[in-house]
Tab-separated table of C-alpha atoms in Angstrom:
chain	number	residue	atom	x	y	z
A	661	MET	CA	36.477	2.497	-5.020
A	662	ASN	CA	32.714	2.459	-5.706
A	663	THR	CA	30.849	-0.498	-7.050
A	664	THR	CA	27.252	-1.697	-7.434
A	665	ILE	CA	26.585	-5.385	-6.969
A	666	LYS	CA	23.377	-7.023	-8.173
A	667	THR	CA	21.858	-9.279	-5.546
A	668	LYS	CA	19.207	-11.983	-5.533
A	669	GLY	CA	16.390	-12.574	-3.147
A	670	MET	CA	16.277	-9.351	-1.132
A	671	HIS	CA	12.609	-8.704	-0.491
A	672	CYS	CA	12.366	-6.311	2.446
A	673	THR	CA	14.186	-3.727	4.545
A	674	SER	CA	15.344	-6.459	6.925
A	675	CYS	CA	17.224	-8.077	4.048
A	676	GLU	CA	18.849	-4.703	3.324
A	677	MET	CA	19.899	-4.417	6.949
A	678	LEU	CA	21.402	-7.914	6.988
A	679	VAL	CA	23.608	-7.092	4.013
A	680	GLN	CA	24.559	-3.653	5.323
A	681	ASP	CA	25.397	-4.938	8.796
A	682	ALA	CA	27.465	-7.823	7.431
A	683	LEU	CA	29.494	-5.564	5.156
A	684	GLU	CA	29.946	-2.830	7.754
A	685	ASP	CA	31.582	-5.409	10.028
A	686	GLU	CA	34.327	-5.909	7.427
A	687	ASN	CA	37.540	-3.906	7.507
A	688	GLY	CA	37.910	-1.590	4.522
A	689	ILE	CA	34.243	-0.838	3.921
A	690	ILE	CA	33.635	2.913	3.808
A	691	ASP	CA	29.918	3.063	2.944
A	692	VAL	CA	27.154	0.611	2.083
A	693	LYS	CA	23.695	1.186	0.716
A	694	ALA	CA	21.461	-1.808	-0.013
A	695	SER	CA	18.166	-1.594	-1.887
A	696	PHE	CA	15.661	-4.453	-1.951
A	697	LYS	CA	13.534	-2.611	-4.530
A	698	ASP	CA	16.418	-2.529	-7.019
A	699	ASN	CA	17.985	-5.739	-5.640
A	700	GLU	CA	21.445	-4.248	-5.535
A	701	VAL	CA	24.086	-3.033	-3.103
A	702	GLU	CA	26.211	0.080	-3.589
A	703	VAL	CA	29.545	-0.279	-1.822
A	704	LYS	CA	32.339	2.230	-1.306
A	705	PHE	CA	35.497	0.467	-0.138
A	706	ASP	CA	39.263	0.678	0.238
A	707	GLU	CA	40.768	-1.697	-2.308
A	708	SER	CA	43.937	-2.034	-0.269
A	709	LYS	CA	42.007	-3.507	2.672
A	710	ILE	CA	39.252	-5.556	1.080
A	711	SER	CA	38.687	-7.037	-2.371
A	712	LEU	CA	35.542	-7.114	-4.485
A	713	ASP	CA	35.560	-10.904	-4.296
A	714	LYS	CA	35.555	-10.751	-0.503
A	715	ILE	CA	32.606	-8.333	-0.571
A	716	LYS	CA	30.689	-10.686	-2.829
A	717	GLU	CA	31.566	-13.564	-0.521
A	718	VAL	CA	30.081	-11.687	2.433
A	719	ILE	CA	26.844	-10.977	0.526
A	720	LYS	CA	26.711	-14.601	-0.582
A	721	GLY	CA	27.204	-15.648	3.023
A	722	GLU	CA	24.017	-13.805	3.894
A	723	GLY	CA	22.211	-15.654	1.129
A	724	PHE	CA	21.658	-12.822	-1.321
A	725	LEU	CA	23.988	-13.718	-4.170
B	1361	MET	CA	15.560	-13.259	34.969
B	1362	LYS	CA	13.096	-13.436	32.083
B	1363	THR	CA	11.923	-10.477	30.014
B	1364	THR	CA	9.312	-10.553	27.263
B	1365	ILE	CA	9.643	-7.892	24.587
B	1366	TYR	CA	6.780	-7.355	22.149
B	1367	VAL	CA	7.887	-6.884	18.543
B	1368	PRO	CA	4.908	-6.767	16.146
B	1369	ASP	CA	6.950	-6.485	12.929
B	1370	ILE	CA	8.656	-9.882	12.805
B	1371	GLU	CA	7.520	-10.993	9.373
B	1372	CYS	CA	10.200	-13.087	7.744
B	1373	ASP	CA	13.389	-15.026	8.214
B	1374	SER	CA	15.502	-11.921	7.631
B	1375	CYS	CA	13.769	-10.155	10.531
B	1376	VAL	CA	14.546	-13.129	12.793
B	1377	ARG	CA	18.191	-13.215	11.658
B	1378	ILE	CA	18.687	-9.503	12.323
B	1379	ILE	CA	17.246	-9.720	15.816
B	1380	LYS	CA	19.203	-12.897	16.543
B	1381	LYS	CA	22.487	-11.248	15.478
B	1382	ALA	CA	21.766	-8.180	17.598
B	1383	LEU	CA	20.949	-10.248	20.686
B	1384	ASP	CA	23.918	-12.597	20.141
B	1385	LYS	CA	26.218	-9.549	20.308
B	1386	THR	CA	24.634	-8.224	23.504
B	1387	GLU	CA	26.465	-9.089	26.702
B	1388	GLY	CA	24.457	-10.287	29.633
B	1389	ILE	CA	21.939	-12.385	27.650
B	1390	ASP	CA	21.917	-16.083	28.554
B	1391	SER	CA	19.368	-17.290	25.996
B	1392	PHE	CA	16.427	-16.066	23.952
B	1393	ALA	CA	13.532	-17.377	21.894
B	1394	ILE	CA	12.119	-15.350	18.998
B	1395	LYS	CA	8.385	-15.950	18.548
B	1396	GLN	CA	5.913	-14.562	16.019
B	1397	ASP	CA	5.292	-11.240	17.765
B	1398	HIS	CA	7.486	-11.302	20.879
B	1399	ILE	CA	10.882	-12.355	22.169
B	1400	GLU	CA	11.511	-14.139	25.447
B	1401	ILE	CA	14.942	-13.317	26.842
B	1402	MET	CA	16.722	-14.909	29.791
B	1403	HIS	CA	19.349	-12.506	31.072
B	1404	GLY	CA	21.410	-11.473	34.061
B	1405	GLU	CA	20.629	-8.671	36.497
B	1406	ASN	CA	23.388	-6.529	34.996
B	1407	ILE	CA	21.357	-5.672	31.895
B	1408	LYS	CA	18.181	-3.621	32.180
B	1409	GLN	CA	14.920	-4.391	30.390
B	1410	ASP	CA	14.899	-0.973	28.728
B	1411	ASP	CA	18.364	-1.677	27.323
B	1412	LEU	CA	17.058	-4.857	25.742
B	1413	VAL	CA	14.202	-2.897	24.166
B	1414	ASP	CA	16.750	-0.399	22.814
B	1415	VAL	CA	18.776	-3.217	21.226
B	1416	ILE	CA	15.710	-4.288	19.239
B	1417	LYS	CA	14.754	-0.701	18.404
B	1418	SER	CA	18.287	-0.028	17.146
B	1419	LYS	CA	17.477	-2.459	14.336
B	1420	ARG	CA	14.422	-0.342	13.361
B	1421	PHE	CA	11.802	-2.641	14.814
B	1422	ARG	CA	9.004	-1.398	17.031
B	1423	ALA	CA	9.589	-2.875	20.482
B	1424	SER	CA	7.971	-2.521	23.868
B	1425	LEU	CA	7.679	-4.251	27.243
B	1426	GLU	CA	3.906	-3.915	26.834
B	1427	PRO	CA	1.822	-5.487	24.051
B	1428	PHE	CA	1.004	-3.168	21.171
B	1429	ASP	CA	-2.700	-2.367	21.357
B	1430	ARG	CA	-4.513	-0.939	18.379
B	1431	LYS	CA	-7.222	1.672	18.757
B	1432	THR	CA	-10.766	0.519	18.005
B	1433	VAL	CA	-12.691	2.303	15.256
B	1434	SER	CA	-14.633	4.439	17.758
B	1435	GLU	CA	-11.425	5.324	19.628
B	1436	ARG	CA	-9.839	6.305	16.341
B	1437	ILE	CA	-12.812	8.522	15.419
B	1438	ARG	CA	-12.675	10.178	18.852
B	1439	ASP	CA	-8.934	10.731	18.420
B	1440	MET	CA	-9.579	12.352	15.037
B	1441	ARG	CA	-12.050	14.799	16.623
B	1442	GLU	CA	-9.804	15.657	19.566
B	1443	ASN	CA	-6.457	15.763	17.740
B	1444	LYS	CA	-7.220	17.048	14.265
B	1445	HIS	CA	-3.630	18.185	13.802
B	1446	LYS	CA	-2.463	14.556	13.636
B	1447	TYR	CA	-4.854	13.763	10.794
B	1448	GLY	CA	-4.192	16.540	8.308
B	1449	ILE	CA	-3.813	14.219	5.342
B	1450	GLU	CA	-6.681	11.940	6.387
B	1451	LEU	CA	-9.075	14.877	6.682
B	1452	LYS	CA	-8.011	15.947	3.226
B	1453	VAL	CA	-8.886	12.473	1.944
B	1454	PHE	CA	-12.505	13.113	2.952
B	1455	SER	CA	-12.724	16.665	1.607
B	1456	TYR	CA	-10.862	15.942	-1.627
B	1457	ALA	CA	-12.969	12.840	-2.323
B	1458	ILE	CA	-16.205	14.802	-2.019
B	1459	SER	CA	-14.812	17.732	-4.003
B	1460	ILE	CA	-13.648	15.519	-6.847
B	1461	PHE	CA	-16.907	13.593	-6.946
B	1462	LEU	CA	-18.957	16.807	-7.114
B	1463	MET	CA	-16.597	18.232	-9.731
B	1464	LEU	CA	-17.009	15.149	-11.920
B	1465	CYS	CA	-20.785	15.330	-11.598
B	1466	ALA	CA	-20.730	19.018	-12.540
B	1467	LEU	CA	-18.531	18.311	-15.573
B	1468	ASP	CA	-20.880	15.506	-16.601
B	1469	ALA	CA	-23.824	17.912	-16.434
B	1470	ILE	CA	-21.994	20.480	-18.551
B	1471	ALA	CA	-20.954	17.817	-21.068
B	1472	TYR	CA	-24.553	16.575	-21.243
B	1473	PHE	CA	-26.022	19.961	-22.090
B	1474	LEU	CA	-23.224	20.780	-24.537
B	1475	PHE	CA	-22.687	17.478	-26.356
B	1476	LEU	CA	-24.367	14.434	-24.983
B	1477	LYS	CA	-28.084	15.196	-24.946
B	1478	ASN	CA	-28.251	14.321	-28.654
B	1479	ILE	CA	-27.353	10.711	-27.896
B	1480	PRO	CA	-30.643	8.769	-27.922
B	1481	ASP	CA	-31.863	7.685	-24.478
B	1482	PHE	CA	-28.686	8.987	-22.920
B	1483	ILE	CA	-29.932	9.366	-19.345
B	1484	PRO	CA	-31.941	6.122	-19.073
B	1485	ARG	CA	-29.128	4.225	-20.736
B	1486	TYR	CA	-26.064	5.737	-19.045
B	1487	GLY	CA	-27.238	7.962	-16.197
B	1488	TRP	CA	-26.764	5.604	-13.274
B	1489	TRP	CA	-23.576	4.114	-14.671
B	1490	ILE	CA	-21.914	7.484	-15.047
B	1491	PHE	CA	-22.912	8.242	-11.462
B	1492	TYR	CA	-21.270	4.992	-10.290
B	1493	LEU	CA	-18.283	5.719	-12.496
B	1494	ASN	CA	-17.789	9.053	-10.710
B	1495	ILE	CA	-17.917	7.345	-7.306
B	1496	SER	CA	-15.530	4.611	-8.443
B	1497	VAL	CA	-12.976	6.964	-9.976
B	1498	SER	CA	-12.991	9.471	-7.112
B	1499	THR	CA	-12.672	6.732	-4.476
B	1500	THR	CA	-9.873	4.982	-6.354
B	1501	ALA	CA	-8.078	8.287	-6.862
B	1502	MET	CA	-8.237	9.034	-3.136
B	1503	GLY	CA	-6.992	5.565	-2.238
B	1504	ILE	CA	-3.968	6.094	-4.479
B	1505	TRP	CA	-3.473	9.674	-3.234
B	1506	HIS	CA	-3.516	8.616	0.407
B	1507	THR	CA	-1.021	5.812	-0.188
B	1508	LEU	CA	1.389	7.995	-2.129
B	1509	ALA	CA	1.108	10.876	0.384
B	1510	TYR	CA	3.507	9.101	2.720
B	1511	ARG	CA	7.114	8.007	2.328
B	1512	ALA	CA	7.803	5.484	5.047
B	1513	LYS	CA	9.237	2.112	5.838
B	1514	VAL	CA	6.522	-0.309	4.802
B	1515	THR	CA	6.668	-3.997	5.621
B	1516	CYS	CA	6.051	-6.502	2.846
B	1517	MET	CA	2.780	-7.551	4.438
B	1518	VAL	CA	1.413	-4.015	4.552
B	1519	GLY	CA	2.709	-3.160	1.074
B	1520	MET	CA	1.121	-6.233	-0.471
B	1521	MET	CA	-2.143	-5.463	1.317
B	1522	ILE	CA	-2.151	-1.942	-0.103
B	1523	GLY	CA	-1.443	-3.064	-3.675
B	1524	MET	CA	-3.913	-5.913	-3.490
B	1525	THR	CA	-6.759	-3.884	-2.041
B	1526	ILE	CA	-6.541	-0.825	-4.235
B	1527	GLY	CA	-5.738	-2.889	-7.352
B	1528	MET	CA	-8.664	-5.221	-6.800
B	1529	GLN	CA	-11.250	-2.637	-5.745
B	1530	SER	CA	-10.414	-0.281	-8.616
B	1531	GLY	CA	-10.669	-3.121	-11.136
B	1532	MET	CA	-13.911	-4.366	-9.630
B	1533	MET	CA	-15.710	-1.039	-9.473
B	1534	ILE	CA	-14.628	0.422	-12.801
B	1535	GLY	CA	-14.797	-2.964	-14.530
B	1536	ALA	CA	-18.352	-3.408	-13.268
B	1537	VAL	CA	-19.453	-0.078	-14.717
B	1538	ILE	CA	-17.850	-0.667	-18.126
B	1539	GLY	CA	-19.136	-4.238	-18.162
B	1540	ALA	CA	-22.666	-2.977	-17.702
B	1541	THR	CA	-22.380	-0.372	-20.479
B	1542	ASN	CA	-20.246	-2.248	-23.002
B	1543	GLY	CA	-20.312	-5.923	-22.114
B	1544	PHE	CA	-17.942	-8.488	-20.693
B	1545	PHE	CA	-15.111	-8.119	-23.233
B	1546	ILE	CA	-14.579	-4.356	-23.059
B	1547	GLY	CA	-15.421	-4.368	-19.344
B	1548	SER	CA	-12.770	-6.982	-18.615
B	1549	MET	CA	-10.139	-5.357	-20.803
B	1550	THR	CA	-10.703	-1.982	-19.132
B	1551	GLY	CA	-11.051	-3.341	-15.614
B	1552	MET	CA	-7.954	-5.504	-15.924
B	1553	LEU	CA	-5.848	-2.675	-17.376
B	1554	ILE	CA	-6.874	-0.244	-14.655
B	1555	GLY	CA	-6.609	-2.812	-11.865
B	1556	THR	CA	-3.108	-3.955	-12.825
B	1557	ILE	CA	-1.764	-0.427	-13.302
B	1558	VAL	CA	-3.275	0.817	-10.041
B	1559	GLY	CA	-2.159	-2.326	-8.195
B	1560	ALA	CA	1.406	-1.964	-9.478
B	1561	ILE	CA	1.642	1.738	-8.610
B	1562	THR	CA	0.325	1.301	-5.083
B	1563	GLY	CA	2.053	-2.016	-4.339
B	1564	ARG	CA	5.407	-0.591	-5.391
B	1565	CYS	CA	5.944	0.787	-1.885
B	1566	CYS	CA	7.331	-2.585	-0.762
B	1567	GLY	CA	9.061	-3.628	-3.957
B	1568	VAL	CA	8.469	-6.416	-6.450
B	1569	MET	CA	6.286	-8.482	-4.119
B	1570	GLY	CA	3.861	-5.608	-3.706
B	1571	ILE	CA	3.801	-4.933	-7.447
B	1572	MET	CA	3.074	-8.603	-8.196
B	1573	GLU	CA	0.365	-8.791	-5.560
B	1574	GLY	CA	-1.234	-5.580	-6.818
B	1575	MET	CA	-1.202	-6.696	-10.437
B	1576	MET	CA	-2.626	-10.137	-9.661
B	1577	ALA	CA	-5.404	-8.551	-7.641
B	1578	GLY	CA	-6.024	-6.090	-10.467
B	1579	VAL	CA	-6.496	-8.939	-12.932
B	1580	MET	CA	-8.871	-10.689	-10.567
B	1581	GLY	CA	-10.916	-7.606	-9.747
B	1582	GLY	CA	-10.893	-6.287	-13.284
B	1583	THR	CA	-12.503	-9.449	-14.617
B	1584	MET	CA	-14.817	-10.173	-11.697
B	1585	GLY	CA	-16.352	-6.721	-11.765
B	1586	PRO	CA	-17.743	-6.898	-15.323
B	1587	MET	CA	-18.715	-10.516	-14.792
B	1588	ILE	CA	-20.960	-9.491	-11.926
B	1589	THR	CA	-22.827	-6.787	-13.816
B	1590	VAL	CA	-23.091	-8.770	-17.053
B	1591	MET	CA	-24.525	-11.781	-15.221
B	1592	MET	CA	-26.892	-9.606	-13.242
B	1593	PHE	CA	-28.062	-7.500	-16.143
B	1594	SER	CA	-31.472	-9.147	-16.196
B	1595	ASP	CA	-31.558	-9.665	-12.448
B	1596	HIS	CA	-31.965	-6.343	-10.601
B	1597	VAL	CA	-28.472	-5.024	-11.292
B	1598	LEU	CA	-29.516	-1.432	-10.563
B	1599	ILE	CA	-30.763	-2.451	-7.125
B	1600	PHE	CA	-27.575	-4.433	-6.521
B	1601	MET	CA	-25.177	-1.659	-7.562
B	1602	PRO	CA	-25.591	0.707	-4.569
B	1603	PHE	CA	-24.715	-2.123	-2.189
B	1604	TYR	CA	-21.844	-3.277	-4.378
B	1605	ILE	CA	-20.325	0.192	-4.688
B	1606	ALA	CA	-20.898	0.930	-0.981
B	1607	ILE	CA	-19.042	-2.214	0.079
B	1608	ASN	CA	-16.136	-1.529	-2.278
B	1609	VAL	CA	-15.892	2.058	-1.035
B	1610	ALA	CA	-16.022	0.823	2.583
B	1611	ILE	CA	-13.138	-1.550	1.857
B	1612	LEU	CA	-11.060	1.307	0.448
B	1613	TRP	CA	-11.832	3.477	3.471
B	1614	GLY	CA	-10.838	0.530	5.647
B	1615	LEU	CA	-7.542	0.366	3.825
B	1616	SER	CA	-6.934	4.046	4.576
B	1617	PHE	CA	-7.663	3.279	8.232
B	1618	MET	CA	-5.160	0.419	8.156
B	1619	LEU	CA	-2.610	2.583	6.359
B	1620	TYR	CA	-2.776	5.155	9.134
B	1621	GLU	CA	-2.482	2.528	11.872
B	1622	GLU	CA	0.364	0.526	10.382
B	1623	VAL	CA	2.415	3.139	8.575
B	1624	VAL	CA	1.757	6.539	10.112
B	1625	GLU	CA	0.925	6.141	13.789
B	1626	TYR	CA	3.128	3.175	14.611
B	1627	GLY	CA	5.664	3.581	11.837
B	1628	GLU	CA	9.041	5.242	11.962
B	1629	SER	CA	10.647	7.918	9.783
B	1630	VAL	CA	7.389	8.896	8.090
B	1631	GLU	CA	7.653	11.680	5.526
B	1632	LYS	CA	4.584	13.429	4.161
B	1633	LYS	CA	4.508	14.306	0.450
B	1634	PRO	CA	0.873	14.696	-0.611
B	1635	THR	CA	0.125	15.598	-4.206
B	1636	ASP	CA	-1.563	18.987	-4.598
B	1637	PHE	CA	-5.287	19.110	-5.341
B	1638	ALA	CA	-4.890	20.626	-8.813
B	1639	THR	CA	-2.702	17.757	-10.016
B	1640	LEU	CA	-4.967	15.175	-8.405
B	1641	ALA	CA	-8.087	16.707	-9.932
B	1642	SER	CA	-6.497	16.998	-13.391
B	1643	ILE	CA	-5.421	13.360	-13.480
B	1644	THR	CA	-8.811	12.208	-12.192
B	1645	ILE	CA	-10.683	14.269	-14.789
B	1646	ILE	CA	-8.515	12.948	-17.635
B	1647	ALA	CA	-9.050	9.362	-16.442
B	1648	THR	CA	-12.797	9.907	-16.193
B	1649	VAL	CA	-13.001	11.453	-19.657
B	1650	LEU	CA	-11.151	8.464	-21.135
B	1651	LEU	CA	-13.493	6.052	-19.371
B	1652	MET	CA	-16.548	8.029	-20.553
B	1653	MET	CA	-15.280	7.760	-24.116
B	1654	ILE	CA	-14.992	4.008	-23.675
B	1655	ILE	CA	-18.546	3.881	-22.328
B	1656	LEU	CA	-19.950	5.924	-25.197
B	1657	TYR	CA	-17.837	4.938	-28.190
B	1658	ALA	CA	-16.131	1.597	-27.536
B	1659	PRO	CA	-17.703	-1.530	-29.056
B	1660	LYS	CA	-20.658	-2.987	-27.212
B	1661	SER	CA	-21.655	-6.600	-26.800
B	1662	ILE	CA	-24.659	-7.837	-28.758
B	1663	PHE	CA	-26.832	-8.257	-25.692
B	1664	ILE	CA	-26.332	-4.548	-24.849
B	1665	GLY	CA	-27.307	-3.516	-28.340
B	1666	GLY	CA	-23.943	-3.528	-30.039
């Protein structure tokens, strides 16, 4: 499943990397692309292994939601 | 043992968090302290210093066991002479700037003999200001061209500096010219509009922060420029203008120097996408024509004879 999540507070490429690294550590994430310019994260994931709520929780844990 | 790794791009909390996570995951590290431009790491003998540098580099930061030294201006000029192939775009900045300036002057001369000589006192009234307009527009155009010629990872600090500098200088120079020919109101409106647009376009390379910085600088420069010429109108403004324009041009050249240092030479994953000369020249000519029309036909303040 593909989804785009709007984030808050990403202001540089380091912020993008924090989000990408955090999500890539989770089981079920297939691809992640974060953009601080658009303040959003595109995520491709396996719904059977990880939920959208969990993904949002991870992004929130990094402080960008 | 202790190893110091120099990392010049630590700019915000996110940078610190990324490095901290990377080092926390690395076996063999006992402790570390992340400072403003370096990291002090206490580690065992089983991990090499080069491996520690690679850990930092894997997170797309520049890292070295030696401090990052910048070239001086004279070293940079010598490098340009000896290694011209590295400076293809920068050498074009020089040649394009001169070409565009001369082209604008030639077009002005043609326009004068075809249309403008019937305007009373055209040369005494507008001559110098059109000359300064040509310098201002061609320099601003080259600043924008140079910035947009590269696609690269740009830190927030560098991006804001780019937007601020080009936004402010463009507003100041062009605003000053229009202020002198049309007065404070039209000068400020024009200077502010140009400064904010230019600042937003060039600051965009690092996102919203760069756009905001560029626009704020554009407002400041766009209003200060006409203020200077309007206030100096009866106080040797024509003697002042060469120095004023020269300093603004020098600042823009300095920005190009900084751009090369920070983004091109020491940056990573730099892609070159310069706009072709024909497109650059067309846009510059259209912008100059619009500004000339403002100079000649927009309302003028009472003290200028409006």
